[in-house]
Coordinates of C-alpha atoms in Angstrom, one line a residue:
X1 CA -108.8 -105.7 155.2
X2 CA -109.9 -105.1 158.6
X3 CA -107.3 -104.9 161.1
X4 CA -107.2 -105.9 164.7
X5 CA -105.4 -103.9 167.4
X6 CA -102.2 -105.6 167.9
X7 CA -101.8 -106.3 164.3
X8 CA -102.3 -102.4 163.7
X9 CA -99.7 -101.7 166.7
X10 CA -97.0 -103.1 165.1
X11 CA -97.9 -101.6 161.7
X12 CA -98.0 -97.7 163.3
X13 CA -95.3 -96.2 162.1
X14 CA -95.6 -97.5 158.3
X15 CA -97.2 -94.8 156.0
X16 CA -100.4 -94.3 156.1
X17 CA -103.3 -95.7 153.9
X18 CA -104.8 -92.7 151.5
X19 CA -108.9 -92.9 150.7
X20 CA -111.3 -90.9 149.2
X21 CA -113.7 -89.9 152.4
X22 CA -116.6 -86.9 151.4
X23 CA -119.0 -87.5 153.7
X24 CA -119.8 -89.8 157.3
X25 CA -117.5 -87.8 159.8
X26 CA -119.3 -87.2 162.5
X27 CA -120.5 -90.6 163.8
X28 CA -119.2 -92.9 166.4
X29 CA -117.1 -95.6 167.1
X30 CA -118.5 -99.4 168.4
X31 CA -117.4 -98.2 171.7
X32 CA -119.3 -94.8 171.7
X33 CA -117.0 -92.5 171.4
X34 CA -117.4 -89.4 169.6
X35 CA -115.2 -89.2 166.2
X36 CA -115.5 -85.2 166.1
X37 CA -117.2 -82.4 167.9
X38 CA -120.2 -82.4 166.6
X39 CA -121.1 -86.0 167.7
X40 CA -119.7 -85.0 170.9
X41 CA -122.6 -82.8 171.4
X42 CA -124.9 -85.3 170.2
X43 CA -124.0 -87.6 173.0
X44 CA -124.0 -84.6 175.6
X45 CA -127.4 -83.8 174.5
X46 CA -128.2 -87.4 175.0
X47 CA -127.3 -87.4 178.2
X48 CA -129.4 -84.4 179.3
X49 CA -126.0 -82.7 179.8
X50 CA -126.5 -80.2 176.8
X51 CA -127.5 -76.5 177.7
X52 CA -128.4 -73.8 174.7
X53 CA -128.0 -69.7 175.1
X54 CA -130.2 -68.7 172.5
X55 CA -129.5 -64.6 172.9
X56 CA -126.7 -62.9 171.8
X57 CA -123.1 -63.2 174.1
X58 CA -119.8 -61.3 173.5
X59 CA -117.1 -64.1 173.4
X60 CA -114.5 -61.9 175.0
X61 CA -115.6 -61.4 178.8
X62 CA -119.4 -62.5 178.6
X63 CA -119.2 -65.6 176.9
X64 CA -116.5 -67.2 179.7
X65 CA -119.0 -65.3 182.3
X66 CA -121.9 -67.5 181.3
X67 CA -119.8 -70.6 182.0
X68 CA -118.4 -70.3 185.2
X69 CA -121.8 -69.4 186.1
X70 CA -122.6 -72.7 184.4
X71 CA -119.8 -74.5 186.2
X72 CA -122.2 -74.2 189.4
X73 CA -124.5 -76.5 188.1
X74 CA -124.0 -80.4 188.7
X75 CA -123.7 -81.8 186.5
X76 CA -122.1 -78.7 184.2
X77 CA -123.3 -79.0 181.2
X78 CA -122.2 -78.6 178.4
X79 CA -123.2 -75.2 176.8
X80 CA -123.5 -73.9 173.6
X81 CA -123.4 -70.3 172.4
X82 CA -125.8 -70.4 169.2
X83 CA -124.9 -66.6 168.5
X84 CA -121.6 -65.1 168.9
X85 CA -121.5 -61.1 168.7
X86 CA -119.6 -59.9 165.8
X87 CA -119.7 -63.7 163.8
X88 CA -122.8 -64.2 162.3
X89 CA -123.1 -68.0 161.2
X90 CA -120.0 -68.8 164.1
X91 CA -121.3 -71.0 167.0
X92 CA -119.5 -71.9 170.4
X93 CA -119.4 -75.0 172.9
X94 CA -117.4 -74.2 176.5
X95 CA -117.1 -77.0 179.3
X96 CA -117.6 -79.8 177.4
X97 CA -115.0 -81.9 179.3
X98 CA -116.0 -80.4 182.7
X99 CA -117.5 -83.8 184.1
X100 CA -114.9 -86.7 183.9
X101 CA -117.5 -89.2 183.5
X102 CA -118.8 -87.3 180.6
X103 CA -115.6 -86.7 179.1
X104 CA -115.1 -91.1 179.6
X105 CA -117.9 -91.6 177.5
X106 CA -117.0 -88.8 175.0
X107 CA -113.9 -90.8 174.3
X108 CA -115.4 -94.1 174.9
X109 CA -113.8 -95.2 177.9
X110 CA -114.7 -96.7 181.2
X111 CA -116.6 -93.9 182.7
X112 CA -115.6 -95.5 186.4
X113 CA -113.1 -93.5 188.1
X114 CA -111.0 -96.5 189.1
X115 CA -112.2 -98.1 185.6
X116 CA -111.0 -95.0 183.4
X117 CA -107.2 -95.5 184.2
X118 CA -107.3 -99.4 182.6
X119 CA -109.4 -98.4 179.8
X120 CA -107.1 -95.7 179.1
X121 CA -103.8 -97.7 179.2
X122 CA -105.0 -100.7 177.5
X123 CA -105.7 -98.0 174.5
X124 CA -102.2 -96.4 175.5
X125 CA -100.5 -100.0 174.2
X126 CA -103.1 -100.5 171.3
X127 CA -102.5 -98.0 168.6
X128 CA -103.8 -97.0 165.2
X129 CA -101.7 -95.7 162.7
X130 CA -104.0 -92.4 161.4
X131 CA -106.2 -93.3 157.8
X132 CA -105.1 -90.3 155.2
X133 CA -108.3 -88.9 153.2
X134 CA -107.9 -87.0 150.0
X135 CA -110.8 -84.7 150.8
X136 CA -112.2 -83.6 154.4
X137 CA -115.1 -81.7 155.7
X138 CA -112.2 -79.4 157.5
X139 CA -111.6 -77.9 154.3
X140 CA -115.3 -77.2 153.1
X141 CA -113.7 -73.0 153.2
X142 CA -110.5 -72.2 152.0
X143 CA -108.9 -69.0 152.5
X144 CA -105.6 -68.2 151.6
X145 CA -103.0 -66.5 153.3
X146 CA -101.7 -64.2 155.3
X147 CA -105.0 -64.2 157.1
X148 CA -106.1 -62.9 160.0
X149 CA -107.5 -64.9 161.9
X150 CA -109.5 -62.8 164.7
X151 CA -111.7 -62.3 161.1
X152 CA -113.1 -66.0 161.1
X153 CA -112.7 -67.5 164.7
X154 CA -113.8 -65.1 167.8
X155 CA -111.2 -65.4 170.4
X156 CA -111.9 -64.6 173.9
X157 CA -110.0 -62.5 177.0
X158 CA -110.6 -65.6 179.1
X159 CA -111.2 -63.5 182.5
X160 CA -111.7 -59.7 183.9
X161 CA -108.4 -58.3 184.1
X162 CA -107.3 -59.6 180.3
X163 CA -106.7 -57.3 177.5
X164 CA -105.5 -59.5 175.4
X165 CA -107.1 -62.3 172.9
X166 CA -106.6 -65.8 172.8
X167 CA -107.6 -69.2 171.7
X168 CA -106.9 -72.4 172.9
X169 CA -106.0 -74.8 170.2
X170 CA -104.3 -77.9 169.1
X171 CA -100.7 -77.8 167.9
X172 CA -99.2 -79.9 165.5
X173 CA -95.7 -80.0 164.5
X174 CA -93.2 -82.6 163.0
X175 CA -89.3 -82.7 164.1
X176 CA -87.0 -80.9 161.7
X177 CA -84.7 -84.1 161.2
X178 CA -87.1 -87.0 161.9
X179 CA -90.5 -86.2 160.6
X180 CA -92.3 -87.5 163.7
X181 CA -95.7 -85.3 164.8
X182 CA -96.2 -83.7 168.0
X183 CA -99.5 -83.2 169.3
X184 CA -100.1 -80.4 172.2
X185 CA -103.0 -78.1 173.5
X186 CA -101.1 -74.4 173.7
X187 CA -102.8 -70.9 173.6
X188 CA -102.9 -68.7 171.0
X189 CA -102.6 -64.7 171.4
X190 CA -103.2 -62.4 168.6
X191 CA -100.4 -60.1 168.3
X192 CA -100.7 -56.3 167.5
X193 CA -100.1 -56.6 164.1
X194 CA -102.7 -59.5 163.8
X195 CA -100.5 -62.5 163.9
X196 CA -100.4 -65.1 166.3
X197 CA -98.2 -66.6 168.7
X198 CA -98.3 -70.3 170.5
X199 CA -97.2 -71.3 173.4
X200 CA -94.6 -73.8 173.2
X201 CA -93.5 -75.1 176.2
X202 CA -89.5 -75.3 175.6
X203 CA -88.9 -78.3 178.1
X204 CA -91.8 -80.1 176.5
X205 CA -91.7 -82.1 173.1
X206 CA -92.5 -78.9 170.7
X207 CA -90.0 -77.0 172.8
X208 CA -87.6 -79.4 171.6
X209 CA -89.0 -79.8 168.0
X210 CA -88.5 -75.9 167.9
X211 CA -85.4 -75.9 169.6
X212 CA -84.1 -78.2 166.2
X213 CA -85.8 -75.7 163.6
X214 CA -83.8 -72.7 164.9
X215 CA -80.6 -74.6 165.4
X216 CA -81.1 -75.4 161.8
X217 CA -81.7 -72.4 161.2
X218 CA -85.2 -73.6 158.9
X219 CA -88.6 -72.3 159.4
X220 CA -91.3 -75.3 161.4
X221 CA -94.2 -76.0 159.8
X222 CA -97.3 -75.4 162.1
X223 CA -100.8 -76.7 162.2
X224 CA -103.3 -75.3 165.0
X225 CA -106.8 -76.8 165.1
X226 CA -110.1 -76.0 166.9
X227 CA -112.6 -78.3 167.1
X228 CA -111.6 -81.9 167.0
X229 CA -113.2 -85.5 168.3
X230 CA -112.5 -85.9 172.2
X231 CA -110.1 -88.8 171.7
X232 CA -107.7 -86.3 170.1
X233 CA -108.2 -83.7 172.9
X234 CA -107.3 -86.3 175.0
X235 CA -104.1 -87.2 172.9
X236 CA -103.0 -84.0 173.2
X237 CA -103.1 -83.5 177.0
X238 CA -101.9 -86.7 178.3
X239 CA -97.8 -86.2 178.9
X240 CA -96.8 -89.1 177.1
X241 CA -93.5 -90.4 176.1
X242 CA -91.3 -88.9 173.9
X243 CA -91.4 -90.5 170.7
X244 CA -95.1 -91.8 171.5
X245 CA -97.3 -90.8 168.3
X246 CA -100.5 -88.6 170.0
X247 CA -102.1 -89.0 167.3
X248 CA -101.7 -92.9 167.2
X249 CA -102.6 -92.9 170.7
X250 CA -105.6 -91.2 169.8
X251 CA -106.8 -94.0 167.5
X252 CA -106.1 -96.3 169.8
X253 CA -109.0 -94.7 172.1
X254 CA -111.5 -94.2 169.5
X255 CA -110.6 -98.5 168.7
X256 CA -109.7 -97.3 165.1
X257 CA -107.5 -95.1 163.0
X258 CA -108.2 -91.2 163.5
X259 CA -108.7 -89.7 159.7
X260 CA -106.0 -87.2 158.7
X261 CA -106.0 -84.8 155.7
X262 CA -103.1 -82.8 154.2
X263 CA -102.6 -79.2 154.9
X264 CA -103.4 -76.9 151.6
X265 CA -99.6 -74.9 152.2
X266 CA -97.8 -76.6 154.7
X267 CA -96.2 -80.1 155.0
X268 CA -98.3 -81.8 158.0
X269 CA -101.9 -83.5 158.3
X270 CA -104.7 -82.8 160.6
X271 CA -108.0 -84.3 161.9
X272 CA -110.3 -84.2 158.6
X273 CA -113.6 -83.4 161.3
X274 CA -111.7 -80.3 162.5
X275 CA -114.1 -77.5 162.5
X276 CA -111.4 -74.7 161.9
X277 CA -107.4 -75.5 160.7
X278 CA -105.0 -72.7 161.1
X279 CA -101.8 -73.3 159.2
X280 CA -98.3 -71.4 158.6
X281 CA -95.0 -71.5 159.7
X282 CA -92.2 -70.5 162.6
X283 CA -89.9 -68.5 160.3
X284 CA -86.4 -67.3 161.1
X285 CA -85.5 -64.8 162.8
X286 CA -88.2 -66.8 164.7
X287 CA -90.1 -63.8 166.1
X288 CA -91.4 -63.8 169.7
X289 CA -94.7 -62.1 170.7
X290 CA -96.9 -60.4 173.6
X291 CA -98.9 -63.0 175.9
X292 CA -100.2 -63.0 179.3
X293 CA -102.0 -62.3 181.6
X294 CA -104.5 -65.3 180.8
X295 CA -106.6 -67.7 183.3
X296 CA -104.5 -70.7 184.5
X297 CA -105.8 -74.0 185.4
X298 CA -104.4 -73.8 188.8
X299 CA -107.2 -70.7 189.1
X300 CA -104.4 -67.8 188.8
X301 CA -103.7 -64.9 186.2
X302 CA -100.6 -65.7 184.6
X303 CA -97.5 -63.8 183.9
X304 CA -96.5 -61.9 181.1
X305 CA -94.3 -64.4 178.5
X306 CA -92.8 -63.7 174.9
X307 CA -93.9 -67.1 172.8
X308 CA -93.1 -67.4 169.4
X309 CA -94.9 -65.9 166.5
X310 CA -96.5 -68.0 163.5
X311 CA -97.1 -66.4 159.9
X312 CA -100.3 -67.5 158.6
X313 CA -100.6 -69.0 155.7
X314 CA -104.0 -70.8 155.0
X315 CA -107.3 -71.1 157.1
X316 CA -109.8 -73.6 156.4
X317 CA -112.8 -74.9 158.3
X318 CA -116.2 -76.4 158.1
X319 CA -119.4 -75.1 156.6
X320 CA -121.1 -73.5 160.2
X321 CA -118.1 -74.1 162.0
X322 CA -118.8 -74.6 166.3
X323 CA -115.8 -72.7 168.0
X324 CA -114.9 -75.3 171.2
X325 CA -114.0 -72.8 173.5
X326 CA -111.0 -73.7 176.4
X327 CA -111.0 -71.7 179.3
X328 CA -108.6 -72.7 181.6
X329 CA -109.9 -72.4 185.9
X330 CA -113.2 -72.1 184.6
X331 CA -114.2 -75.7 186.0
X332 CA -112.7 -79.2 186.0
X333 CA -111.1 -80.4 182.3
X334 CA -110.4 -83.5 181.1
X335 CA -106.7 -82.4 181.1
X336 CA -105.6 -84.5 184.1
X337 CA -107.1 -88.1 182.7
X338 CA -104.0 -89.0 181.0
X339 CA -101.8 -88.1 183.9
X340 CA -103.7 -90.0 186.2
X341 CA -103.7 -93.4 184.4
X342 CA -100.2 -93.0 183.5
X343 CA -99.2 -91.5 187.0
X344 CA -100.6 -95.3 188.6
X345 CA -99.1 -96.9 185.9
X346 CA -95.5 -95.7 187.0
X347 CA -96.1 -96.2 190.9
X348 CA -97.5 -99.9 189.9
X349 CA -94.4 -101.0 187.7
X350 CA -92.2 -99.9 190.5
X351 CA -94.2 -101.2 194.0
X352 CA -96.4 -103.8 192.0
X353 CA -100.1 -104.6 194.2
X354 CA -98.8 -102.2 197.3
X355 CA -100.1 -99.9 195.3
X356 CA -103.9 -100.2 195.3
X357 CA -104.6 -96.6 193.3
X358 CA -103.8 -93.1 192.6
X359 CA -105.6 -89.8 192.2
X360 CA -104.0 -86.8 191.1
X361 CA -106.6 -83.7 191.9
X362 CA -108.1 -82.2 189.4
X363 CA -108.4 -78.7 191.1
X364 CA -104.9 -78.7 190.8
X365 CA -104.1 -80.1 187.5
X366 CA -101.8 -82.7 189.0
X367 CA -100.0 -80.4 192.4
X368 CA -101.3 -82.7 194.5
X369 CA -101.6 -86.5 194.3
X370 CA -103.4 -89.1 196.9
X371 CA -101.9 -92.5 196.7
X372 CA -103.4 -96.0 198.5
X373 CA -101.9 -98.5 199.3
X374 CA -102.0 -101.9 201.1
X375 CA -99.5 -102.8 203.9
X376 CA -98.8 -105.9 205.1
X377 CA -97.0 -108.4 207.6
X378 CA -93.9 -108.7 204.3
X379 CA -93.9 -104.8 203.6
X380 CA -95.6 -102.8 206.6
X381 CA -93.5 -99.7 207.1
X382 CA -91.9 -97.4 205.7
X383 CA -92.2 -98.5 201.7
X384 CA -94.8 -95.8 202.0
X385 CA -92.2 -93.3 202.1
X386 CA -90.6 -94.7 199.1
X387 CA -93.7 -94.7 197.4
X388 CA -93.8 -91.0 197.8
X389 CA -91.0 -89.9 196.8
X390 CA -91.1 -92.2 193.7
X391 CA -94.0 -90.3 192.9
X392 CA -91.9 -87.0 192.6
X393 CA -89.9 -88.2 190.2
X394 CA -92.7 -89.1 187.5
X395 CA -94.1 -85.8 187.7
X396 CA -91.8 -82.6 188.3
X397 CA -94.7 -80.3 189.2
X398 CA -96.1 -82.2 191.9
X399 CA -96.2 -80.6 195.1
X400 CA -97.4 -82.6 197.6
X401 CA -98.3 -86.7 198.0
X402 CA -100.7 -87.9 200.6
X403 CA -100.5 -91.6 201.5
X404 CA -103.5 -93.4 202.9
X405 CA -104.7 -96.9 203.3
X406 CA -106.6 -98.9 201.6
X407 CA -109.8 -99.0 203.4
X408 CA -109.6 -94.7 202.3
X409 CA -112.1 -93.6 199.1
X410 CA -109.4 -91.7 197.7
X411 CA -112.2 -89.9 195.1
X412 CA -113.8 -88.3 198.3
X413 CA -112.2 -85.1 199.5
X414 CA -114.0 -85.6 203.3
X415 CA -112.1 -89.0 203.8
X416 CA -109.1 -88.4 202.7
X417 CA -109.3 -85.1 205.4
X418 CA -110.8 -87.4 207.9
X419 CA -107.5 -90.3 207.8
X420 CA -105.5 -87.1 207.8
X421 CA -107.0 -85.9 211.0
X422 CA -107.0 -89.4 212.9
X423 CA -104.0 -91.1 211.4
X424 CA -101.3 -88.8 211.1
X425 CA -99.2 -87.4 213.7
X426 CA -97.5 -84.3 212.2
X427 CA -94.7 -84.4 214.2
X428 CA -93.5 -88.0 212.6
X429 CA -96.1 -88.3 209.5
X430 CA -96.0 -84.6 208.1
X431 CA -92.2 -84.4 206.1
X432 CA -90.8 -81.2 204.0
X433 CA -88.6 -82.2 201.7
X434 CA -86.0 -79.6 199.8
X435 CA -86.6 -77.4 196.9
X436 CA -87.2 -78.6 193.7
X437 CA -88.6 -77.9 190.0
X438 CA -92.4 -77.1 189.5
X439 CA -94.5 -75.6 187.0
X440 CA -94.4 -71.6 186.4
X441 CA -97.9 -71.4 186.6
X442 CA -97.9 -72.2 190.8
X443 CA -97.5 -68.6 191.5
X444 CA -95.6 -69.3 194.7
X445 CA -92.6 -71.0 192.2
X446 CA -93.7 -68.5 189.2
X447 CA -93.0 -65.6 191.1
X448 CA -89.1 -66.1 191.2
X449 CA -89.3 -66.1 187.3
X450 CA -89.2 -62.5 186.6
X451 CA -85.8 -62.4 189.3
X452 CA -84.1 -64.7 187.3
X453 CA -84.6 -67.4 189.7
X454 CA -85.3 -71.1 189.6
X455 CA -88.6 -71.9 189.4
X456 CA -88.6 -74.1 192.7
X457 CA -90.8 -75.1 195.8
X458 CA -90.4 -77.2 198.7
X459 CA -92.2 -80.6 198.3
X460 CA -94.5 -82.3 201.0
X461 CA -95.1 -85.7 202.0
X462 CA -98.0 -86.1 204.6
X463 CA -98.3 -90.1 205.7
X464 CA -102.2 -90.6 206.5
X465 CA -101.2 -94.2 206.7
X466 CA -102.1 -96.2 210.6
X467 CA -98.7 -96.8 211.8
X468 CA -98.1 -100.4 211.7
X469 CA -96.9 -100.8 215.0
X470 CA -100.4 -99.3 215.9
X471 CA -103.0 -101.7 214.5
X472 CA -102.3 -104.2 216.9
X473 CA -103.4 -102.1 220.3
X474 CA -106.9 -103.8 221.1
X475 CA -109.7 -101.7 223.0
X476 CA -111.6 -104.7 223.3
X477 CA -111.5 -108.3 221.3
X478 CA -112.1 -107.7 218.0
X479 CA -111.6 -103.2 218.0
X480 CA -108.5 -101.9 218.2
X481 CA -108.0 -98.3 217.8
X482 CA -108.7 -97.6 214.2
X483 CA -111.6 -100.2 214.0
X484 CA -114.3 -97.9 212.0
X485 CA -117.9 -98.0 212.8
X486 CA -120.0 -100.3 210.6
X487 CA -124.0 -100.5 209.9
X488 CA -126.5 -102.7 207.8
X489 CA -125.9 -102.3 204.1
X490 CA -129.9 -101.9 203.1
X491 CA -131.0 -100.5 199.9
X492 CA -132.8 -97.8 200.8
X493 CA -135.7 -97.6 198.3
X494 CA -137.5 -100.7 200.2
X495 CA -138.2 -97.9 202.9
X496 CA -139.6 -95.4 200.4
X497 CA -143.1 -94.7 199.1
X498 CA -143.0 -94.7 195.2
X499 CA -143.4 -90.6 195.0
X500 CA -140.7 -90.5 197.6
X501 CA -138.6 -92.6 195.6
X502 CA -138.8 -90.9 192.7
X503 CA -137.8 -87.9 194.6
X504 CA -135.1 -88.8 196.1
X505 CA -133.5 -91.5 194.2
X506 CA -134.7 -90.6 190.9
X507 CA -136.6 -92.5 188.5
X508 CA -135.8 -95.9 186.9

């Protein structure tokens, strides 16, 4: 029986339904949206967003060279490595999710910026509980452990400077006492001896889910996948709340349940169209390794950090597996998109329509957000400010706000500069409020780290809003001061000759 989305809502947390599945992973959904990696590149190829290195690239240092050399290309393209030195039958995709409106359609959502946020919340409040299948083409190769895993997946230094390896996978995990899944996207070093470590962020949910393992003194069963449909990339990097199933959320984008497979050794499921699964186990004394320095999103080399160690117990993956290489600072990623819907979500239930729409920068995964909004003769002045520091509390690593209003195209860099220049007077608009938590990866709050010292930094407000009293000084009837200059909207391709046309505005 075919289910709709509110009826499968309430049903999310009841077990889930087992069936045998072979074959037919790999399509899409009605809404487009890719239901693993390999019809993810089907639909970048589509779009003419698809590029192919036929020659030979080192995945350590050349491979992430080749895409930030890509990343200068608009749109980037997706780009796949068809031969990886040292892996013979191993191929590679990097900056798949560098274009938001690609990454939209990858996942099936509105690929509008101002249209992505709905689309994404409505599927935020529609879950699917995950469909279990007995057999999956994830586990197509089977190798037993301890393995070492540098053997069957080519990890990569990320950037010059890096001696160590790393991949960037999915994590999944279940709490000790309640059995509920965590899904995250942490990097993977390989240690010395040829284990791996992950890195759990301990004030995050697998933080806490480890935190419970040790105090329990049991060992927490661990899942890390490569290679999975956008949706549950997606899942993974939006900061939802705790509690909230990822991988229900995930379903909920793709408009239908996300099918899940048992591990061969340990007790969790994963995405059955996972191109490689890694599995083992946290163990007591709960081991910490050797990671850093590797590329941060914020652009940065991070800091040396001791994660903690998995032992490796099983590796499966697909028959020609495609490696979907993660390198942080490399280009945009679709690693904001969650935080941005959610981030408007917060501001609207609190200031309702004064709040017109948010944009969190992608350039600095979330550091600095631009909010609009619409002030009037009942709430002119100063809700702004409140606004602002609202904003704060919903995400801890955000550094600065910028208020504008709503006549401002918050998705264009230039005009939010512009209001800046000609709307704020620093001396009144321009406020630095105390110290406060950010993220480690800031290197001007990371830096205090190594001393033993919070990780802090001063947070700013900068008002771009027209002062109320303002609006009202008239240059002459009908101008006042902030009156912007207008012209005929005219389409321009009535003014064109055909080649011109087709030149300029492309073809039809």
């Amino acid at each position: 029986m075919k289910l709709d989305r509110r009826q499968n809502a309430k049903r999310s947390k009841e077990p889930v339904r087992i069936v045998n599945r072979t074959k037919a992973i790999g399509s899409r959904t009605r809404s487009g949206a890719a239901t693993d990696l390999r019809a993810a590149l089907e639909i970048a190829d589509s779009l003419g967003e698809l590029l192919r290195i036929r020659r030979e690239v080192d995945p350590l240092i050349e491979l992430p060279g080749v895409l930030r050399a890509a990343a200068a290309l608009k749109p980037i393209p997706a780009v796949v490595f068809e031969y990886l030195r040292g892996y013979p039958g191993r191929a590679a995709v990097g900056n798949l999710f560098s274009e938001p409106k690609r990454s939209a359609l990858l996942c099936g959502l509105a690929d509008n910026e101002e249209m992505t946020k709905p689309s994404f919340l409505a599927a935020l409040d529609h879950p699917f509980a995950p469909l279990l299948v007995r057999s999956a083409p994830c586990q197509e190769n089977i190798v037993m452990g301890p393995v070492a895993v540098e053997q069957y997946i080519p990890p990569t230094h990320g950037a010059l400077k890096v001696q160590r390896k790393y991949y960037q996978m999915l994590v999944f995990l279940k709490h000790p006492k309640t059995g509920a899944m965590n899904l995250a996207l942490n990097r993977s070093c390989i240690q010395a001896d040829g284990r791996i470590s992950i890195n759990i962020q301990w004030e995050q949910h697998g933080g806490i889910f480890l935190k419970e393992a040790i105090e329990l003194g049991k060992p927490l069963p661990v899942a890390l996948c490569i290679g999975v449909s956008p949706a549950v990339y997606l899942a993974a990097v939006s900061k939802l709340p705790y509690g909230t199933s990822e991988i229900e959320f995930a379903g909920g984008i793709l408009g239908r349940p996300v099918e899940m497979v048992k591990c061969k050794t340990v007790n969790l499921e994963v995405p059955a169209a996972a191109e490689f699964v890694v599995e083992g186990e946290i163990r007591p004394p709960y081991a910490r390794g050797a990671d850093g320095p590797w590329p941060e999103y914020l652009g940065y080399l991070g800091m040396e950090i001791h994660p903690p160690i998995v032992d490796v117990t099983c590796l499966t993956h697909r028959n020609d597996p495609v490696e979907n290489m993660i390198i942080p600072g490399l280009s945009p990623h679709m690693l904001g998109m969650g935080s941005q819907a959610q981030f408007f979500r917060f501001l609207r239930s609190i200031f309702g329509e004064f709040i017109v729409d948010t944009h969190l920068l992608p350039r600095t995964n979330g550091h600095v957000a631009i909010v609009k909004v619409r002030k009037s003769e009942l709430h002119h002045e100063g809700l702004q400010m409140n606004a602002a520091l609202s904003a704060f509390a919903c995400l801890f690593y955000l550094d600065k706000v910028v208020m504008v209003d709503e006549d401002i195209n918050i998705y264009d860099l230039l005009e939010v500069e512009w209001a800046c220049a000609t709307r704020c007077d620093p001396a009144e608009q321009v406020h630095i409020l105390p110290k406060a938590k950010t993220n480690r990866v800031n290197p001007i709050a990371g830096i205090h780290e190594p001393e033993g010292e919070p990780i802090t930094k001063a947070k700013l407000v900068v008002d771009a809003t027209i002062p109320w009293k303002m609006r009202g000084a008239k240059k002459a009837e009908g101008i006042n001061f902030f009156t912007r200059s207008e012209w005929p909207k005219l389409d321009l391709a009535d003014y064109l000759a055909a080649e011109d046309r087709a030149l300029f505005l492309g073809r039809k």
